[in-house]
Amino acid sequence: MEELQNFRPTKAVIDLKAIQSNVSNLRKHLHSNVHIIAVIKANAYGHGDIEVARAALEAGATMLAVATPEEALHVRKHIADTPILILGAVPVNFTPYAAKYDITLTVFSTEWLAAVRDIAPTFEKTLNVHLKVDSGMGRIGVRSAEALREVYDAAQFKNICVDGIFTHFATADEEGTAFYEHQVEVFTSLVNSLPVKPRLVHAANTAASLVKEHVQFDAVRFGISMYGLSPSDYVAHHLPYELKRALSLETEIVHVKQIHAGDTVGYGATYVATGDEWIATLPIGYADGLIRGLGNQEVLVGGVRAPIVGRICMDQIMIKLPKKMPVGERVVLIGTQGDDEILIEEWAKRLNTIVYEIPCMLNSRIPRIFQA
C-alpha cells in the first residue's frame, strides 16, 4: 500500500527554527568549551525525536539523551554517529546492543556491573558508561564517596569505559538555593574523590544551565526550554534570552449546528443552552491527549476565544461559536491566532500540573508537521 498522507485536520505543528534558536542562544550563553546534551526523551517531549534531534545538532548540540533502550535504538536507526546517553536504568541484556550501537549507559550498581563483566568480552566495541550520583534527588545513583568508588572500581574491566559522571538537581528551578547548593557540594565532593575525573562531568539540567552559571562543568542537559518552555515561573522571570515556543496544536471545524434554549450537548447532557447558540464539532478528543480535565478550556476560532462545551469525547469535542462559521474553519487549541494566544501554561494551570506534561500528553495519533 502506498504511504498515506494525513487526512485528519488535527495536527501538531512543530517549528524547528524555534528549536534551533533556543539551542543556538544557549550555545552563546554557555562557556565555549561546554557541551550541550539535547534531551529528546519521550519523543522529544512530544515534539518528534528525530526531527528535533537533527535541528538541535545543527544548532550546536553535540550529544543526545533519552530515557529508555527503545528510545535510544530508534534514534540510532536515524542518526548514525552522534553520542546517545540513556539517562535511566537499563537491563544487563541490553548492554551488547549498547556497545554495538555506541549508546552510553547510566551506571550506579556494582551488582549490575558484576553481571556485565561476564558478557563484556563478547562486546563488538567498548561500552561507554556515565556514573550516576544521587546528590539529593532520591531517584537513582550512588549516595556516598565510598559507594561511588566501589562502582568506579567495578567498572575497570575490558570493554568498559567510564566516560562521564553526572547528577540531577531537585530545586534548580526555584528561588531558594540552600538545597541546590547542598547538591552542588555533594556532587563536587564525590567527583573529586575519584582517582581520575571522567571526560564529561555534567550536573546542570535546563534550569541550572539557564540561571546557574557556576555548574556548567563539561556539559549541560537541555530539555524543556529547548522547546521554548520555562521549567518554572522563577526561571521564566530570570531567563538570559527569550525562548521561542516550538509547538502549536490546531484542527478544523467538521460540523456546525444551531441549538436553542434547553437543548443539551455531550455525554450526560451536562451542557444546556440558554438561548440560540451555534455549536461546532472538532475532531480531537481524550484519545489524542485532550483529556476531560480540559473541559471548559477555550480555543481560538476566527481570532477570538470560544469555550469547549459538554464533556470531552474520545474523538471529538464541541465548542460554542461566537457566530455561525463554516465547516473547514481553522481552530487553534495551543498557539496564536489573530491577536490572542493560548499557551501551554494555560492548559497546565487548568489541569493543576506542569508544562512538561502537556506536550507529552499529545499522543502519536496526532500527526506532527515540521516547519523548517
Short mmCIF file of C-alpha atoms in Angstrom, two decimals:
data_model
loop_
_atom_site.label_atom_id
_atom_site.label_comp_id
_atom_site.label_asym_id
_atom_site.label_seq_id
_atom_site.Cartn_x
_atom_site.Cartn_y
_atom_site.Cartn_z
CA MET A 1 0.00 0.00 0.00
CA GLU A 2 1.24 3.47 -0.83
CA GLU A 3 2.25 5.74 2.04
CA LEU A 4 -0.78 7.69 3.18
CA GLN A 5 -0.92 11.41 3.68
CA ASN A 6 -2.50 12.97 6.75
CA PHE A 7 -6.23 13.15 6.07
CA ARG A 8 -7.21 14.33 9.53
CA PRO A 9 -7.17 18.10 10.04
CA THR A 10 -5.96 17.78 13.63
CA LYS A 11 -2.20 18.28 13.81
CA ALA A 12 0.64 19.49 15.99
CA VAL A 13 2.86 21.93 14.12
CA ILE A 14 6.50 21.92 15.26
CA ASP A 15 8.65 24.96 14.48
CA LEU A 16 12.17 23.58 14.08
CA LYS A 17 13.59 27.09 13.72
CA ALA A 18 12.37 27.77 17.25
CA ILE A 19 14.22 24.67 18.46
CA GLN A 20 17.37 25.84 16.74
CA SER A 21 17.03 29.35 18.12
CA ASN A 22 16.73 28.06 21.68
CA VAL A 23 19.78 25.81 21.30
CA SER A 24 21.83 28.44 19.47
CA ASN A 25 21.13 31.04 22.15
CA LEU A 26 22.11 28.57 24.87
CA ARG A 27 25.33 27.92 22.97
CA LYS A 28 26.11 31.65 23.14
CA HIS A 29 25.18 31.76 26.83
CA LEU A 30 27.49 28.91 27.88
CA HIS A 31 31.26 28.88 28.13
CA SER A 32 32.72 27.90 24.77
CA ASN A 33 34.06 24.52 25.93
CA VAL A 34 30.78 23.29 27.45
CA HIS A 35 28.86 20.63 25.53
CA ILE A 36 25.07 20.73 25.07
CA ILE A 37 23.30 17.41 25.60
CA ALA A 38 19.91 17.73 23.89
CA VAL A 39 17.30 15.79 25.88
CA ILE A 40 14.87 14.16 23.45
CA LYS A 41 13.28 11.52 25.67
CA ALA A 42 9.54 10.84 25.43
CA ASN A 43 9.58 11.57 21.68
CA ALA A 44 11.30 14.90 22.38
CA TYR A 45 8.69 15.83 24.98
CA GLY A 46 6.03 15.08 22.39
CA HIS A 47 7.63 17.19 19.65
CA GLY A 48 9.16 14.43 17.49
CA ASP A 49 12.53 12.98 18.48
CA ILE A 50 14.33 12.55 15.15
CA GLU A 51 13.46 15.92 13.66
CA VAL A 52 14.14 17.73 16.93
CA ALA A 53 17.45 15.91 17.37
CA ARG A 54 18.63 16.90 13.91
CA ALA A 55 17.62 20.53 14.48
CA ALA A 56 19.37 20.63 17.85
CA LEU A 57 22.57 19.12 16.45
CA GLU A 58 22.63 21.62 13.61
CA ALA A 59 22.32 24.42 16.16
CA GLY A 60 25.21 23.30 18.34
CA ALA A 61 24.24 20.31 20.49
CA THR A 62 26.88 17.56 20.49
CA MET A 63 25.12 14.72 22.32
CA LEU A 64 21.60 13.37 22.74
CA ALA A 65 19.88 11.97 25.82
CA VAL A 66 16.90 9.63 26.09
CA ALA A 67 15.27 7.62 28.87
CA THR A 68 14.97 4.04 27.59
CA PRO A 69 16.77 1.49 25.39
CA GLU A 70 13.93 1.57 22.88
CA GLU A 71 14.19 5.34 22.52
CA ALA A 72 17.95 5.07 22.01
CA LEU A 73 17.69 2.39 19.33
CA HIS A 74 15.01 4.36 17.50
CA VAL A 75 17.22 7.45 17.41
CA ARG A 76 20.30 5.45 16.40
CA LYS A 77 18.37 4.00 13.46
CA HIS A 78 18.07 7.51 12.04
CA ILE A 79 21.16 9.29 13.40
CA ALA A 80 24.32 7.29 12.95
CA ASP A 81 27.23 8.94 14.73
CA THR A 82 26.09 11.28 17.50
CA PRO A 83 26.64 10.01 21.07
CA ILE A 84 23.40 8.97 22.80
CA LEU A 85 23.09 8.75 26.59
CA ILE A 86 20.34 6.72 28.27
CA LEU A 87 19.53 8.57 31.49
CA GLY A 88 17.66 5.75 33.21
CA ALA A 89 18.47 2.25 34.37
CA VAL A 90 18.80 -0.46 31.72
CA PRO A 91 18.76 -4.27 31.93
CA VAL A 92 22.02 -6.16 31.61
CA ASN A 93 20.84 -7.95 28.47
CA PHE A 94 20.75 -4.61 26.62
CA THR A 95 24.48 -3.97 27.08
CA PRO A 96 25.67 -5.84 23.94
CA TYR A 97 23.34 -3.65 21.87
CA ALA A 98 24.54 -0.52 23.64
CA ALA A 99 28.15 -1.39 22.83
CA LYS A 100 27.36 -2.30 19.24
CA TYR A 101 25.42 0.90 18.54
CA ASP A 102 27.57 3.32 20.57
CA ILE A 103 24.90 4.02 23.17
CA THR A 104 26.20 5.30 26.51
CA LEU A 105 24.62 3.84 29.64
CA THR A 106 23.99 5.20 33.12
CA VAL A 107 25.64 3.07 35.84
CA PHE A 108 25.25 3.11 39.64
CA SER A 109 25.29 -0.53 40.78
CA THR A 110 28.19 -2.89 41.50
CA GLU A 111 25.83 -5.85 41.11
CA TRP A 112 24.85 -4.65 37.64
CA LEU A 113 28.50 -4.28 36.67
CA ALA A 114 29.33 -7.73 38.01
CA ALA A 115 26.72 -9.21 35.70
CA VAL A 116 28.04 -7.18 32.76
CA ARG A 117 31.60 -8.31 33.45
CA ASP A 118 30.65 -11.85 32.41
CA ILE A 119 29.47 -10.80 28.95
CA ALA A 120 31.68 -7.76 28.24
CA PRO A 121 34.39 -9.82 26.45
CA THR A 122 31.81 -10.58 23.75
CA PHE A 123 31.06 -6.89 23.03
CA GLU A 124 31.83 -5.74 19.49
CA LYS A 125 33.02 -2.35 20.78
CA THR A 126 33.84 -0.60 24.04
CA LEU A 127 30.79 0.31 26.09
CA ASN A 128 30.81 3.87 27.44
CA VAL A 129 29.15 4.48 30.79
CA HIS A 130 28.35 7.52 32.91
CA LEU A 131 28.32 7.12 36.67
CA LYS A 132 25.19 8.49 38.36
CA VAL A 133 25.37 10.33 41.67
CA ASP A 134 22.26 10.80 43.80
CA SER A 135 23.13 14.12 45.41
CA GLY A 136 19.63 14.61 46.81
CA MET A 137 17.08 13.89 44.08
CA GLY A 138 16.36 10.47 45.57
CA ARG A 139 15.82 8.56 42.33
CA ILE A 140 18.83 6.54 41.12
CA GLY A 141 22.52 6.90 41.82
CA VAL A 142 25.19 6.37 44.47
CA ARG A 143 24.97 8.46 47.62
CA SER A 144 28.48 8.38 49.11
CA ALA A 145 32.11 8.61 48.06
CA GLU A 146 32.61 5.02 49.21
CA ALA A 147 29.76 3.72 47.06
CA LEU A 148 30.95 5.77 44.09
CA ARG A 149 34.47 4.39 44.38
CA GLU A 150 33.09 0.85 44.53
CA VAL A 151 31.12 1.38 41.33
CA TYR A 152 34.07 3.12 39.67
CA ASP A 153 36.43 0.26 40.58
CA ALA A 154 33.89 -2.36 39.47
CA ALA A 155 33.78 -0.70 36.03
CA GLN A 156 37.50 -1.09 35.46
CA PHE A 157 37.50 -4.04 33.11
CA LYS A 158 37.86 -4.80 29.42
CA ASN A 159 35.37 -3.23 27.02
CA ILE A 160 34.04 -0.74 29.60
CA CYS A 161 35.00 2.94 29.64
CA VAL A 162 33.89 5.34 32.39
CA ASP A 163 33.30 8.30 30.10
CA GLY A 164 31.28 10.54 32.42
CA ILE A 165 29.67 11.27 35.76
CA PHE A 166 26.50 13.23 36.48
CA THR A 167 23.79 14.16 38.93
CA HIS A 168 20.38 15.82 38.76
CA PHE A 169 19.11 18.83 40.68
CA ALA A 170 15.79 18.78 42.50
CA THR A 171 15.34 22.54 43.07
CA ALA A 172 17.40 24.39 40.46
CA ASP A 173 14.21 25.98 39.12
CA GLU A 174 13.32 27.56 42.48
CA GLU A 175 14.33 30.86 44.02
CA GLY A 176 15.65 29.30 47.21
CA THR A 177 19.21 28.00 46.82
CA ALA A 178 20.00 26.12 50.05
CA PHE A 179 19.17 22.60 48.85
CA TYR A 180 20.58 23.31 45.40
CA GLU A 181 23.88 24.45 46.92
CA HIS A 182 23.90 21.33 49.07
CA GLN A 183 23.57 19.15 45.98
CA VAL A 184 26.38 21.03 44.23
CA GLU A 185 28.62 20.49 47.25
CA VAL A 186 27.81 16.78 47.47
CA PHE A 187 28.35 16.21 43.75
CA THR A 188 31.59 18.19 43.57
CA SER A 189 32.98 16.33 46.58
CA LEU A 190 32.16 12.95 45.07
CA VAL A 191 33.64 13.84 41.69
CA ASN A 192 36.83 14.99 43.40
CA SER A 193 37.02 11.70 45.30
CA LEU A 194 37.64 9.73 42.11
CA PRO A 195 41.24 8.84 41.20
CA VAL A 196 40.66 10.03 37.63
CA LYS A 197 38.00 12.51 36.60
CA PRO A 198 35.92 11.17 33.67
CA ARG A 199 35.86 13.08 30.38
CA LEU A 200 32.36 14.52 30.86
CA VAL A 201 31.17 15.89 34.19
CA HIS A 202 27.60 17.22 33.97
CA ALA A 203 25.05 18.35 36.51
CA ALA A 204 23.06 21.24 35.04
CA ASN A 205 19.54 20.49 33.90
CA THR A 206 17.63 23.08 31.88
CA ALA A 207 17.01 25.41 34.82
CA ALA A 208 20.59 25.28 36.04
CA SER A 209 22.00 25.74 32.55
CA LEU A 210 19.99 28.96 32.17
CA VAL A 211 20.29 30.56 35.61
CA LYS A 212 23.17 28.83 37.47
CA GLU A 213 26.37 29.62 35.62
CA HIS A 214 28.84 28.04 38.05
CA VAL A 215 27.60 24.45 37.45
CA GLN A 216 28.24 24.21 33.74
CA PHE A 217 31.15 21.77 34.24
CA ASP A 218 31.86 19.94 30.94
CA ALA A 219 28.27 19.68 29.66
CA VAL A 220 24.67 20.71 30.37
CA ARG A 221 21.48 18.77 29.68
CA PHE A 222 18.98 20.92 27.80
CA GLY A 223 15.41 19.69 27.96
CA ILE A 224 12.17 21.64 28.41
CA SER A 225 13.48 25.04 27.29
CA MET A 226 14.77 23.59 24.04
CA TYR A 227 11.07 23.50 23.20
CA GLY A 228 10.50 27.10 24.28
CA LEU A 229 9.02 26.42 27.71
CA SER A 230 10.36 27.54 31.08
CA PRO A 231 10.84 24.96 33.86
CA SER A 232 9.14 27.28 36.35
CA ASP A 233 7.84 30.81 36.83
CA TYR A 234 11.06 31.68 38.65
CA VAL A 235 13.20 30.68 35.66
CA ALA A 236 10.80 32.43 33.29
CA HIS A 237 11.48 35.72 35.08
CA HIS A 238 15.28 35.23 35.03
CA LEU A 239 15.91 33.97 31.52
CA PRO A 240 19.15 35.11 29.87
CA TYR A 241 17.43 35.20 26.49
CA GLU A 242 13.95 34.90 25.03
CA LEU A 243 12.65 31.39 24.42
CA LYS A 244 10.75 30.61 21.25
CA ARG A 245 7.82 28.21 21.50
CA ALA A 246 8.02 25.26 19.15
CA LEU A 247 4.60 23.59 19.35
CA SER A 248 1.15 24.65 18.26
CA LEU A 249 -1.95 22.48 18.08
CA GLU A 250 -4.72 23.07 15.57
CA THR A 251 -7.69 21.46 13.87
CA GLU A 252 -10.76 22.44 11.80
CA ILE A 253 -14.49 22.60 12.28
CA VAL A 254 -16.14 19.47 10.84
CA HIS A 255 -19.77 20.23 11.70
CA VAL A 256 -21.85 23.26 12.69
CA LYS A 257 -25.38 23.34 14.06
CA GLN A 258 -27.67 25.80 15.75
CA ILE A 259 -29.25 24.77 19.04
CA HIS A 260 -31.91 26.50 21.13
CA ALA A 261 -32.69 27.17 24.77
CA GLY A 262 -32.97 23.88 26.66
CA ASP A 263 -31.03 21.82 24.10
CA THR A 264 -28.16 19.81 25.51
CA VAL A 265 -24.67 18.93 24.29
CA GLY A 266 -22.48 15.91 25.04
CA TYR A 267 -22.43 12.88 27.33
CA GLY A 268 -24.57 13.25 30.41
CA ALA A 269 -26.36 16.21 28.85
CA THR A 270 -24.26 18.39 31.14
CA TYR A 271 -24.34 21.46 28.91
CA VAL A 272 -27.70 23.14 28.47
CA ALA A 273 -28.13 26.03 26.04
CA THR A 274 -29.61 29.20 27.49
CA GLY A 275 -30.67 30.57 24.10
CA ASP A 276 -29.96 30.26 20.40
CA GLU A 277 -26.34 29.12 20.03
CA TRP A 278 -24.03 27.97 17.26
CA ILE A 279 -22.15 24.77 18.19
CA ALA A 280 -19.20 23.39 16.23
CA THR A 281 -17.69 19.92 16.42
CA LEU A 282 -13.91 19.44 16.28
CA PRO A 283 -12.14 16.12 15.51
CA ILE A 284 -9.97 15.83 18.62
CA GLY A 285 -10.64 14.21 21.99
CA TYR A 286 -9.21 12.46 25.00
CA ALA A 287 -7.80 9.64 22.86
CA ASP A 288 -5.49 12.31 21.42
CA GLY A 289 -4.47 13.68 24.82
CA LEU A 290 -7.16 16.36 25.17
CA ILE A 291 -8.23 14.85 28.47
CA ARG A 292 -11.55 15.50 30.17
CA GLY A 293 -9.95 17.75 32.76
CA LEU A 294 -9.72 20.35 29.98
CA GLY A 295 -13.48 20.77 29.86
CA ASN A 296 -14.38 24.48 29.60
CA GLN A 297 -10.92 25.25 28.18
CA GLU A 298 -11.10 27.82 25.40
CA VAL A 299 -9.88 27.56 21.80
CA LEU A 300 -9.26 30.24 19.19
CA VAL A 301 -11.52 30.44 16.16
CA GLY A 302 -11.81 33.47 13.91
CA GLY A 303 -9.25 35.14 16.14
CA VAL A 304 -11.46 35.04 19.24
CA ARG A 305 -11.88 32.65 22.14
CA ALA A 306 -14.59 30.01 22.16
CA PRO A 307 -15.23 27.61 25.08
CA ILE A 308 -15.42 23.83 24.95
CA VAL A 309 -18.96 22.85 25.94
CA GLY A 310 -20.17 19.50 27.15
CA ARG A 311 -17.91 16.64 28.13
CA ILE A 312 -14.83 15.94 26.02
CA CYS A 313 -15.40 12.75 23.98
CA MET A 314 -12.84 10.16 22.94
CA ASP A 315 -12.50 11.57 19.41
CA GLN A 316 -14.45 14.83 19.32
CA ILE A 317 -15.25 17.99 21.25
CA MET A 318 -17.88 20.65 20.83
CA ILE A 319 -17.32 24.38 21.13
CA LYS A 320 -19.70 27.33 21.39
CA LEU A 321 -19.07 29.68 18.44
CA PRO A 322 -19.32 33.46 18.69
CA LYS A 323 -21.32 33.34 15.46
CA LYS A 324 -22.09 30.96 12.61
CA MET A 325 -18.89 29.76 10.97
CA PRO A 326 -18.23 27.39 8.05
CA VAL A 327 -17.04 23.82 8.10
CA GLY A 328 -13.29 23.86 7.49
CA GLU A 329 -12.68 26.95 9.64
CA ARG A 330 -9.24 26.69 11.29
CA VAL A 331 -9.23 26.31 15.09
CA VAL A 332 -6.19 26.76 17.34
CA LEU A 333 -6.05 24.87 20.64
CA ILE A 334 -2.46 25.83 21.51
CA GLY A 335 -0.78 28.73 19.75
CA THR A 336 -1.59 32.08 18.20
CA GLN A 337 -4.50 33.24 16.07
CA GLY A 338 -5.21 36.89 15.43
CA ASP A 339 -4.16 38.99 18.42
CA ASP A 340 -4.62 36.24 21.01
CA GLU A 341 -2.58 33.23 22.11
CA ILE A 342 -3.37 30.11 24.09
CA LEU A 343 -0.29 28.95 25.96
CA ILE A 344 0.67 25.51 27.18
CA GLU A 345 0.88 27.17 30.60
CA GLU A 346 -2.87 27.83 30.39
CA TRP A 347 -3.57 24.13 29.93
CA ALA A 348 -1.16 23.25 32.73
CA LYS A 349 -2.83 25.65 35.14
CA ARG A 350 -6.28 24.28 34.33
CA LEU A 351 -5.04 20.74 34.94
CA ASN A 352 -3.04 21.73 38.04
CA THR A 353 0.15 20.29 36.56
CA ILE A 354 3.45 21.38 34.98
CA VAL A 355 4.17 22.44 31.40
CA TYR A 356 6.29 19.32 30.83
CA GLU A 357 3.20 17.13 30.97
CA ILE A 358 1.15 18.92 28.31
CA PRO A 359 3.11 18.18 25.09
CA CYS A 360 3.84 14.66 26.36
CA MET A 361 0.06 14.05 26.61
CA LEU A 362 -0.41 14.70 22.90
CA ASN A 363 -0.04 11.20 21.59
CA SER A 364 1.03 9.72 18.26
CA ARG A 365 -2.49 9.78 16.83
CA ILE A 366 -1.91 13.49 16.29
CA PRO A 367 0.47 13.88 13.34
CA ARG A 368 3.48 16.15 13.81
CA ILE A 369 4.01 18.60 10.97
CA PHE A 370 7.51 20.04 10.92
CA GLN A 371 8.31 23.53 9.72
CA ALA A 372 11.98 24.11 8.98
#
